[in-house]
Amino acid sequence: MAHGRIEKTNAARLLDRAKIAYELIPYRVDEEHLAATHVAEQLGEDIACVFKTLVLKGDRTGYFVCVVPGDHEVDLKAAAKVSGNKKVDLIPMKELLPVTGYIRGGCSPIGMKKAFPTYIHASASEHPFIYISAGVRGLQLKLAPADLAAYVRAAFAEISRRGES
């Protein structure tokens, strides 16, 4: 893409400031299919290294973030346990923008309005790099999982299971 210049997102600028290596990878957005599986197809990558960012709310700790492989669903019991809650739920879609500053399909664990506790699925550490949203639809960040974890102060944990296809 020598002609088109990719506009840096807030997440990318934060990584620049922290001197963390990453690549910005654009993809074609389909408003009807915002799923990570569509993103993986567009990137020509294995779904196992394309991660989605989900925001949950616990009964004890409040909001927290789970970063899971694109073909996984958050295991609510496991997420509750790892986050110190008795009960957790995904936040309603209408709360996503006010809580994080991001919209569905463009939610990045980097640069949310507040630094929430973050948990990354343990499988991420098996990959040299993973893809996460750059904070807008149509743009992914490719970076080392250890760099992401260090930047957002995340823990690696078994927080999800493969979803029903």
mmCIF file with all atom_site columns, C-alpha atoms in Angstrom:
data_model
loop_
_atom_site.group_PDB
_atom_site.id
_atom_site.type_symbol
_atom_site.label_atom_id
_atom_site.label_alt_id
_atom_site.label_comp_id
_atom_site.label_asym_id
_atom_site.label_entity_id
_atom_site.label_seq_id
_atom_site.pdbx_PDB_ins_code
_atom_site.Cartn_x
_atom_site.Cartn_y
_atom_site.Cartn_z
_atom_site.occupancy
_atom_site.B_iso_or_equiv
_atom_site.pdbx_formal_charge
_atom_site.auth_seq_id
_atom_site.auth_comp_id
_atom_site.auth_asym_id
_atom_site.auth_atom_id
_atom_site.pdbx_PDB_model_num
ATOM 1   C CA . MET A 1 1   ? 0.000   0.000   0.000  1.00 0.00 ? 1   MET A CA 1
ATOM 2   C CA . ALA A 1 2   ? 2.592   2.532   -1.058 1.00 0.00 ? 2   ALA A CA 1
ATOM 3   C CA . HIS A 1 3   ? -0.012  5.083   -2.164 1.00 0.00 ? 3   HIS A CA 1
ATOM 4   C CA . GLY A 1 4   ? -2.445  5.230   0.733  1.00 0.00 ? 4   GLY A CA 1
ATOM 5   C CA . ARG A 1 5   ? -1.126  6.549   4.018  1.00 0.00 ? 5   ARG A CA 1
ATOM 6   C CA . ILE A 1 6   ? -2.560  4.813   7.060  1.00 0.00 ? 6   ILE A CA 1
ATOM 7   C CA . GLU A 1 7   ? -3.809  7.245   9.678  1.00 0.00 ? 7   GLU A CA 1
ATOM 8   C CA . LYS A 1 8   ? -2.336  6.389   13.079 1.00 0.00 ? 8   LYS A CA 1
ATOM 9   C CA . THR A 1 9   ? -4.838  5.673   15.814 1.00 0.00 ? 9   THR A CA 1
ATOM 10  C CA . ASN A 1 10  ? -4.559  6.703   19.443 1.00 0.00 ? 10  ASN A CA 1
ATOM 11  C CA . ALA A 1 11  ? -3.551  3.109   20.274 1.00 0.00 ? 11  ALA A CA 1
ATOM 12  C CA . ALA A 1 12  ? -0.706  3.274   17.728 1.00 0.00 ? 12  ALA A CA 1
ATOM 13  C CA . ARG A 1 13  ? 0.492   6.640   19.087 1.00 0.00 ? 13  ARG A CA 1
ATOM 14  C CA . LEU A 1 14  ? 0.527   5.200   22.632 1.00 0.00 ? 14  LEU A CA 1
ATOM 15  C CA . LEU A 1 15  ? 2.671   2.278   21.426 1.00 0.00 ? 15  LEU A CA 1
ATOM 16  C CA . ASP A 1 16  ? 4.999   4.738   19.655 1.00 0.00 ? 16  ASP A CA 1
ATOM 17  C CA . ARG A 1 17  ? 5.382   6.686   22.889 1.00 0.00 ? 17  ARG A CA 1
ATOM 18  C CA . ALA A 1 18  ? 6.168   3.452   24.774 1.00 0.00 ? 18  ALA A CA 1
ATOM 19  C CA . LYS A 1 19  ? 8.665   2.466   22.035 1.00 0.00 ? 19  LYS A CA 1
ATOM 20  C CA . ILE A 1 20  ? 6.843   -0.809  21.358 1.00 0.00 ? 20  ILE A CA 1
ATOM 21  C CA . ALA A 1 21  ? 7.233   -2.354  17.891 1.00 0.00 ? 21  ALA A CA 1
ATOM 22  C CA . TYR A 1 22  ? 4.029   -2.980  15.940 1.00 0.00 ? 22  TYR A CA 1
ATOM 23  C CA . GLU A 1 23  ? 2.588   -2.892  12.447 1.00 0.00 ? 23  GLU A CA 1
ATOM 24  C CA . LEU A 1 24  ? -0.686  -1.277  11.377 1.00 0.00 ? 24  LEU A CA 1
ATOM 25  C CA . ILE A 1 25  ? -2.531  -3.645  9.049  1.00 0.00 ? 25  ILE A CA 1
ATOM 26  C CA . PRO A 1 26  ? -5.607  -2.379  7.189  1.00 0.00 ? 26  PRO A CA 1
ATOM 27  C CA . TYR A 1 27  ? -8.463  -4.660  6.126  1.00 0.00 ? 27  TYR A CA 1
ATOM 28  C CA . ARG A 1 28  ? -11.777 -4.206  4.312  1.00 0.00 ? 28  ARG A CA 1
ATOM 29  C CA . VAL A 1 29  ? -14.679 -3.702  6.727  1.00 0.00 ? 29  VAL A CA 1
ATOM 30  C CA . ASP A 1 30  ? -18.008 -5.420  6.185  1.00 0.00 ? 30  ASP A CA 1
ATOM 31  C CA . GLU A 1 31  ? -20.591 -3.727  8.430  1.00 0.00 ? 31  GLU A CA 1
ATOM 32  C CA . GLU A 1 32  ? -22.701 -6.916  8.272  1.00 0.00 ? 32  GLU A CA 1
ATOM 33  C CA . HIS A 1 33  ? -19.808 -9.103  9.477  1.00 0.00 ? 33  HIS A CA 1
ATOM 34  C CA . LEU A 1 34  ? -17.765 -7.481  12.233 1.00 0.00 ? 34  LEU A CA 1
ATOM 35  C CA . ALA A 1 35  ? -16.646 -10.866 13.590 1.00 0.00 ? 35  ALA A CA 1
ATOM 36  C CA . ALA A 1 36  ? -12.974 -11.638 14.120 1.00 0.00 ? 36  ALA A CA 1
ATOM 37  C CA . THR A 1 37  ? -13.331 -14.558 11.704 1.00 0.00 ? 37  THR A CA 1
ATOM 38  C CA . HIS A 1 38  ? -14.051 -12.043 8.923  1.00 0.00 ? 38  HIS A CA 1
ATOM 39  C CA . VAL A 1 39  ? -10.997 -9.999  9.975  1.00 0.00 ? 39  VAL A CA 1
ATOM 40  C CA . ALA A 1 40  ? -8.806  -13.135 9.885  1.00 0.00 ? 40  ALA A CA 1
ATOM 41  C CA . GLU A 1 41  ? -10.084 -13.956 6.378  1.00 0.00 ? 41  GLU A CA 1
ATOM 42  C CA . GLN A 1 42  ? -9.361  -10.403 5.211  1.00 0.00 ? 42  GLN A CA 1
ATOM 43  C CA . LEU A 1 43  ? -5.836  -10.562 6.648  1.00 0.00 ? 43  LEU A CA 1
ATOM 44  C CA . GLY A 1 44  ? -5.212  -14.062 5.316  1.00 0.00 ? 44  GLY A CA 1
ATOM 45  C CA . GLU A 1 45  ? -4.226  -15.117 8.842  1.00 0.00 ? 45  GLU A CA 1
ATOM 46  C CA . ASP A 1 46  ? -5.078  -18.038 11.093 1.00 0.00 ? 46  ASP A CA 1
ATOM 47  C CA . ILE A 1 47  ? -7.992  -17.144 13.404 1.00 0.00 ? 47  ILE A CA 1
ATOM 48  C CA . ALA A 1 48  ? -5.873  -18.411 16.320 1.00 0.00 ? 48  ALA A CA 1
ATOM 49  C CA . CYS A 1 49  ? -3.673  -15.288 16.135 1.00 0.00 ? 49  CYS A CA 1
ATOM 50  C CA . VAL A 1 50  ? -6.474  -12.743 15.511 1.00 0.00 ? 50  VAL A CA 1
ATOM 51  C CA . PHE A 1 51  ? -7.774  -11.658 18.925 1.00 0.00 ? 51  PHE A CA 1
ATOM 52  C CA . LYS A 1 52  ? -10.911 -9.792  19.906 1.00 0.00 ? 52  LYS A CA 1
ATOM 53  C CA . THR A 1 53  ? -11.264 -7.431  22.849 1.00 0.00 ? 53  THR A CA 1
ATOM 54  C CA . LEU A 1 54  ? -14.273 -7.948  25.106 1.00 0.00 ? 54  LEU A CA 1
ATOM 55  C CA . VAL A 1 55  ? -15.306 -5.845  28.085 1.00 0.00 ? 55  VAL A CA 1
ATOM 56  C CA . LEU A 1 56  ? -16.937 -7.464  31.092 1.00 0.00 ? 56  LEU A CA 1
ATOM 57  C CA . LYS A 1 57  ? -18.274 -6.242  34.401 1.00 0.00 ? 57  LYS A CA 1
ATOM 58  C CA . GLY A 1 58  ? -17.803 -8.138  37.619 1.00 0.00 ? 58  GLY A CA 1
ATOM 59  C CA . ASP A 1 59  ? -19.974 -7.986  40.729 1.00 0.00 ? 59  ASP A CA 1
ATOM 60  C CA . ARG A 1 60  ? -16.929 -7.124  42.884 1.00 0.00 ? 60  ARG A CA 1
ATOM 61  C CA . THR A 1 61  ? -14.282 -5.442  40.747 1.00 0.00 ? 61  THR A CA 1
ATOM 62  C CA . GLY A 1 62  ? -16.325 -3.643  38.105 1.00 0.00 ? 62  GLY A CA 1
ATOM 63  C CA . TYR A 1 63  ? -15.107 -3.412  34.498 1.00 0.00 ? 63  TYR A CA 1
ATOM 64  C CA . PHE A 1 64  ? -12.290 -5.514  33.104 1.00 0.00 ? 64  PHE A CA 1
ATOM 65  C CA . VAL A 1 65  ? -11.025 -6.570  29.684 1.00 0.00 ? 65  VAL A CA 1
ATOM 66  C CA . CYS A 1 66  ? -10.563 -10.007 28.117 1.00 0.00 ? 66  CYS A CA 1
ATOM 67  C CA . VAL A 1 67  ? -8.529  -10.447 24.928 1.00 0.00 ? 67  VAL A CA 1
ATOM 68  C CA . VAL A 1 68  ? -9.405  -13.804 23.367 1.00 0.00 ? 68  VAL A CA 1
ATOM 69  C CA . PRO A 1 69  ? -8.808  -15.649 20.079 1.00 0.00 ? 69  PRO A CA 1
ATOM 70  C CA . GLY A 1 70  ? -11.305 -14.689 17.395 1.00 0.00 ? 70  GLY A CA 1
ATOM 71  C CA . ASP A 1 71  ? -13.035 -18.069 17.357 1.00 0.00 ? 71  ASP A CA 1
ATOM 72  C CA . HIS A 1 72  ? -13.381 -18.245 21.150 1.00 0.00 ? 72  HIS A CA 1
ATOM 73  C CA . GLU A 1 73  ? -16.064 -17.169 23.601 1.00 0.00 ? 73  GLU A CA 1
ATOM 74  C CA . VAL A 1 74  ? -15.233 -15.874 27.063 1.00 0.00 ? 74  VAL A CA 1
ATOM 75  C CA . ASP A 1 75  ? -15.699 -18.532 29.720 1.00 0.00 ? 75  ASP A CA 1
ATOM 76  C CA . LEU A 1 76  ? -17.635 -16.441 32.264 1.00 0.00 ? 76  LEU A CA 1
ATOM 77  C CA . LYS A 1 77  ? -16.793 -18.747 35.187 1.00 0.00 ? 77  LYS A CA 1
ATOM 78  C CA . ALA A 1 78  ? -13.070 -18.713 34.374 1.00 0.00 ? 78  ALA A CA 1
ATOM 79  C CA . ALA A 1 79  ? -13.124 -14.931 33.819 1.00 0.00 ? 79  ALA A CA 1
ATOM 80  C CA . ALA A 1 80  ? -14.899 -14.426 37.158 1.00 0.00 ? 80  ALA A CA 1
ATOM 81  C CA . LYS A 1 81  ? -12.346 -16.557 38.973 1.00 0.00 ? 81  LYS A CA 1
ATOM 82  C CA . VAL A 1 82  ? -9.264  -14.935 37.427 1.00 0.00 ? 82  VAL A CA 1
ATOM 83  C CA . SER A 1 83  ? -10.647 -11.408 37.989 1.00 0.00 ? 83  SER A CA 1
ATOM 84  C CA . GLY A 1 84  ? -11.679 -11.949 41.624 1.00 0.00 ? 84  GLY A CA 1
ATOM 85  C CA . ASN A 1 85  ? -15.418 -11.850 41.006 1.00 0.00 ? 85  ASN A CA 1
ATOM 86  C CA . LYS A 1 86  ? -18.246 -14.200 41.894 1.00 0.00 ? 86  LYS A CA 1
ATOM 87  C CA . LYS A 1 87  ? -20.291 -13.311 38.801 1.00 0.00 ? 87  LYS A CA 1
ATOM 88  C CA . VAL A 1 88  ? -19.370 -11.529 35.555 1.00 0.00 ? 88  VAL A CA 1
ATOM 89  C CA . ASP A 1 89  ? -21.170 -10.622 32.347 1.00 0.00 ? 89  ASP A CA 1
ATOM 90  C CA . LEU A 1 90  ? -20.285 -9.021  29.045 1.00 0.00 ? 90  LEU A CA 1
ATOM 91  C CA . ILE A 1 91  ? -21.309 -5.386  29.150 1.00 0.00 ? 91  ILE A CA 1
ATOM 92  C CA . PRO A 1 92  ? -24.315 -4.359  27.022 1.00 0.00 ? 92  PRO A CA 1
ATOM 93  C CA . MET A 1 93  ? -23.273 -2.997  23.605 1.00 0.00 ? 93  MET A CA 1
ATOM 94  C CA . LYS A 1 94  ? -24.723 0.452   24.451 1.00 0.00 ? 94  LYS A CA 1
ATOM 95  C CA . GLU A 1 95  ? -22.192 0.762   27.313 1.00 0.00 ? 95  GLU A CA 1
ATOM 96  C CA . LEU A 1 96  ? -19.129 -0.012  25.179 1.00 0.00 ? 96  LEU A CA 1
ATOM 97  C CA . LEU A 1 97  ? -18.523 3.490   23.788 1.00 0.00 ? 97  LEU A CA 1
ATOM 98  C CA . PRO A 1 98  ? -19.196 5.406   27.048 1.00 0.00 ? 98  PRO A CA 1
ATOM 99  C CA . VAL A 1 99  ? -17.028 3.006   29.095 1.00 0.00 ? 99  VAL A CA 1
ATOM 100 C CA . THR A 1 100 ? -14.109 2.458   26.689 1.00 0.00 ? 100 THR A CA 1
ATOM 101 C CA . GLY A 1 101 ? -14.246 5.198   24.065 1.00 0.00 ? 101 GLY A CA 1
ATOM 102 C CA . TYR A 1 102 ? -14.424 2.477   21.385 1.00 0.00 ? 102 TYR A CA 1
ATOM 103 C CA . ILE A 1 103 ? -17.178 1.026   19.194 1.00 0.00 ? 103 ILE A CA 1
ATOM 104 C CA . ARG A 1 104 ? -17.993 -2.615  18.417 1.00 0.00 ? 104 ARG A CA 1
ATOM 105 C CA . GLY A 1 105 ? -15.557 -3.967  15.852 1.00 0.00 ? 105 GLY A CA 1
ATOM 106 C CA . GLY A 1 106 ? -12.998 -1.318  16.790 1.00 0.00 ? 106 GLY A CA 1
ATOM 107 C CA . CYS A 1 107 ? -12.373 -1.932  20.486 1.00 0.00 ? 107 CYS A CA 1
ATOM 108 C CA . SER A 1 108 ? -8.687  -2.085  21.386 1.00 0.00 ? 108 SER A CA 1
ATOM 109 C CA . PRO A 1 109 ? -7.252  -3.078  24.775 1.00 0.00 ? 109 PRO A CA 1
ATOM 110 C CA . ILE A 1 110 ? -4.845  -0.154  24.279 1.00 0.00 ? 110 ILE A CA 1
ATOM 111 C CA . GLY A 1 111 ? -5.986  3.408   24.948 1.00 0.00 ? 111 GLY A CA 1
ATOM 112 C CA . MET A 1 112 ? -9.348  2.889   26.618 1.00 0.00 ? 112 MET A CA 1
ATOM 113 C CA . LYS A 1 113 ? -10.747 5.837   28.597 1.00 0.00 ? 113 LYS A CA 1
ATOM 114 C CA . LYS A 1 114 ? -9.465  4.137   31.760 1.00 0.00 ? 114 LYS A CA 1
ATOM 115 C CA . ALA A 1 115 ? -6.856  1.445   32.381 1.00 0.00 ? 115 ALA A CA 1
ATOM 116 C CA . PHE A 1 116 ? -8.958  -1.587  33.256 1.00 0.00 ? 116 PHE A CA 1
ATOM 117 C CA . PRO A 1 117 ? -7.592  -4.894  34.553 1.00 0.00 ? 117 PRO A CA 1
ATOM 118 C CA . THR A 1 118 ? -6.820  -6.954  31.442 1.00 0.00 ? 118 THR A CA 1
ATOM 119 C CA . TYR A 1 119 ? -6.546  -10.687 30.847 1.00 0.00 ? 119 TYR A CA 1
ATOM 120 C CA . ILE A 1 120 ? -5.176  -12.178 27.630 1.00 0.00 ? 120 ILE A CA 1
ATOM 121 C CA . HIS A 1 121 ? -5.945  -15.777 26.692 1.00 0.00 ? 121 HIS A CA 1
ATOM 122 C CA . ALA A 1 122 ? -2.930  -17.959 27.475 1.00 0.00 ? 122 ALA A CA 1
ATOM 123 C CA . SER A 1 123 ? -2.673  -19.176 23.853 1.00 0.00 ? 123 SER A CA 1
ATOM 124 C CA . ALA A 1 124 ? -1.493  -15.701 22.795 1.00 0.00 ? 124 ALA A CA 1
ATOM 125 C CA . SER A 1 125 ? 1.920   -16.398 24.296 1.00 0.00 ? 125 SER A CA 1
ATOM 126 C CA . GLU A 1 126 ? 2.361   -19.321 21.855 1.00 0.00 ? 126 GLU A CA 1
ATOM 127 C CA . HIS A 1 127 ? 2.444   -16.900 18.901 1.00 0.00 ? 127 HIS A CA 1
ATOM 128 C CA . PRO A 1 128 ? 5.359   -14.641 17.890 1.00 0.00 ? 128 PRO A CA 1
ATOM 129 C CA . PHE A 1 129 ? 2.740   -11.954 17.180 1.00 0.00 ? 129 PHE A CA 1
ATOM 130 C CA . ILE A 1 130 ? -1.004  -11.473 17.421 1.00 0.00 ? 130 ILE A CA 1
ATOM 131 C CA . TYR A 1 131 ? -3.490  -9.089  15.838 1.00 0.00 ? 131 TYR A CA 1
ATOM 132 C CA . ILE A 1 132 ? -5.740  -6.842  17.912 1.00 0.00 ? 132 ILE A CA 1
ATOM 133 C CA . SER A 1 133 ? -7.930  -3.911  16.932 1.00 0.00 ? 133 SER A CA 1
ATOM 134 C CA . ALA A 1 134 ? -6.052  -0.659  16.434 1.00 0.00 ? 134 ALA A CA 1
ATOM 135 C CA . GLY A 1 135 ? -9.091  1.189   17.814 1.00 0.00 ? 135 GLY A CA 1
ATOM 136 C CA . VAL A 1 136 ? -11.081 1.671   14.615 1.00 0.00 ? 136 VAL A CA 1
ATOM 137 C CA . ARG A 1 137 ? -12.858 -0.691  12.261 1.00 0.00 ? 137 ARG A CA 1
ATOM 138 C CA . GLY A 1 138 ? -10.654 -1.603  9.318  1.00 0.00 ? 138 GLY A CA 1
ATOM 139 C CA . LEU A 1 139 ? -7.290  -1.473  11.096 1.00 0.00 ? 139 LEU A CA 1
ATOM 140 C CA . GLN A 1 140 ? -5.440  -4.074  13.141 1.00 0.00 ? 140 GLN A CA 1
ATOM 141 C CA . LEU A 1 141 ? -2.285  -3.847  15.242 1.00 0.00 ? 141 LEU A CA 1
ATOM 142 C CA . LYS A 1 142 ? 0.203   -6.681  14.768 1.00 0.00 ? 142 LYS A CA 1
ATOM 143 C CA . LEU A 1 143 ? 2.458   -6.974  17.820 1.00 0.00 ? 143 LEU A CA 1
ATOM 144 C CA . ALA A 1 144 ? 4.191   -9.392  20.163 1.00 0.00 ? 144 ALA A CA 1
ATOM 145 C CA . PRO A 1 145 ? 1.830   -10.711 22.857 1.00 0.00 ? 145 PRO A CA 1
ATOM 146 C CA . ALA A 1 146 ? 4.435   -10.093 25.583 1.00 0.00 ? 146 ALA A CA 1
ATOM 147 C CA . ASP A 1 147 ? 4.677   -6.424  24.519 1.00 0.00 ? 147 ASP A CA 1
ATOM 148 C CA . LEU A 1 148 ? 0.892   -6.047  24.656 1.00 0.00 ? 148 LEU A CA 1
ATOM 149 C CA . ALA A 1 149 ? 0.735   -7.728  28.072 1.00 0.00 ? 149 ALA A CA 1
ATOM 150 C CA . ALA A 1 150 ? 3.516   -5.531  29.458 1.00 0.00 ? 150 ALA A CA 1
ATOM 151 C CA . TYR A 1 151 ? 1.936   -2.339  28.104 1.00 0.00 ? 151 TYR A CA 1
ATOM 152 C CA . VAL A 1 152 ? -1.600  -2.959  29.424 1.00 0.00 ? 152 VAL A CA 1
ATOM 153 C CA . ARG A 1 153 ? -0.296  -4.778  32.533 1.00 0.00 ? 153 ARG A CA 1
ATOM 154 C CA . ALA A 1 154 ? -2.231  -7.887  31.545 1.00 0.00 ? 154 ALA A CA 1
ATOM 155 C CA . ALA A 1 155 ? -2.079  -11.409 32.884 1.00 0.00 ? 155 ALA A CA 1
ATOM 156 C CA . PHE A 1 156 ? -2.176  -14.434 30.605 1.00 0.00 ? 156 PHE A CA 1
ATOM 157 C CA . ALA A 1 157 ? -4.974  -16.787 31.688 1.00 0.00 ? 157 ALA A CA 1
ATOM 158 C CA . GLU A 1 158 ? -7.331  -19.532 30.484 1.00 0.00 ? 158 GLU A CA 1
ATOM 159 C CA . ILE A 1 159 ? -10.360 -17.248 30.094 1.00 0.00 ? 159 ILE A CA 1
ATOM 160 C CA . SER A 1 160 ? -12.111 -18.601 27.015 1.00 0.00 ? 160 SER A CA 1
ATOM 161 C CA . ARG A 1 161 ? -13.103 -21.678 25.076 1.00 0.00 ? 161 ARG A CA 1
ATOM 162 C CA . ARG A 1 162 ? -13.632 -22.307 21.403 1.00 0.00 ? 162 ARG A CA 1
ATOM 163 C CA . GLY A 1 163 ? -17.093 -21.121 20.380 1.00 0.00 ? 163 GLY A CA 1
ATOM 164 C CA . GLU A 1 164 ? -19.685 -23.091 18.464 1.00 0.00 ? 164 GLU A CA 1
ATOM 165 C CA . SER A 1 165 ? -19.209 -22.451 14.766 1.00 0.00 ? 165 SER A CA 1
#
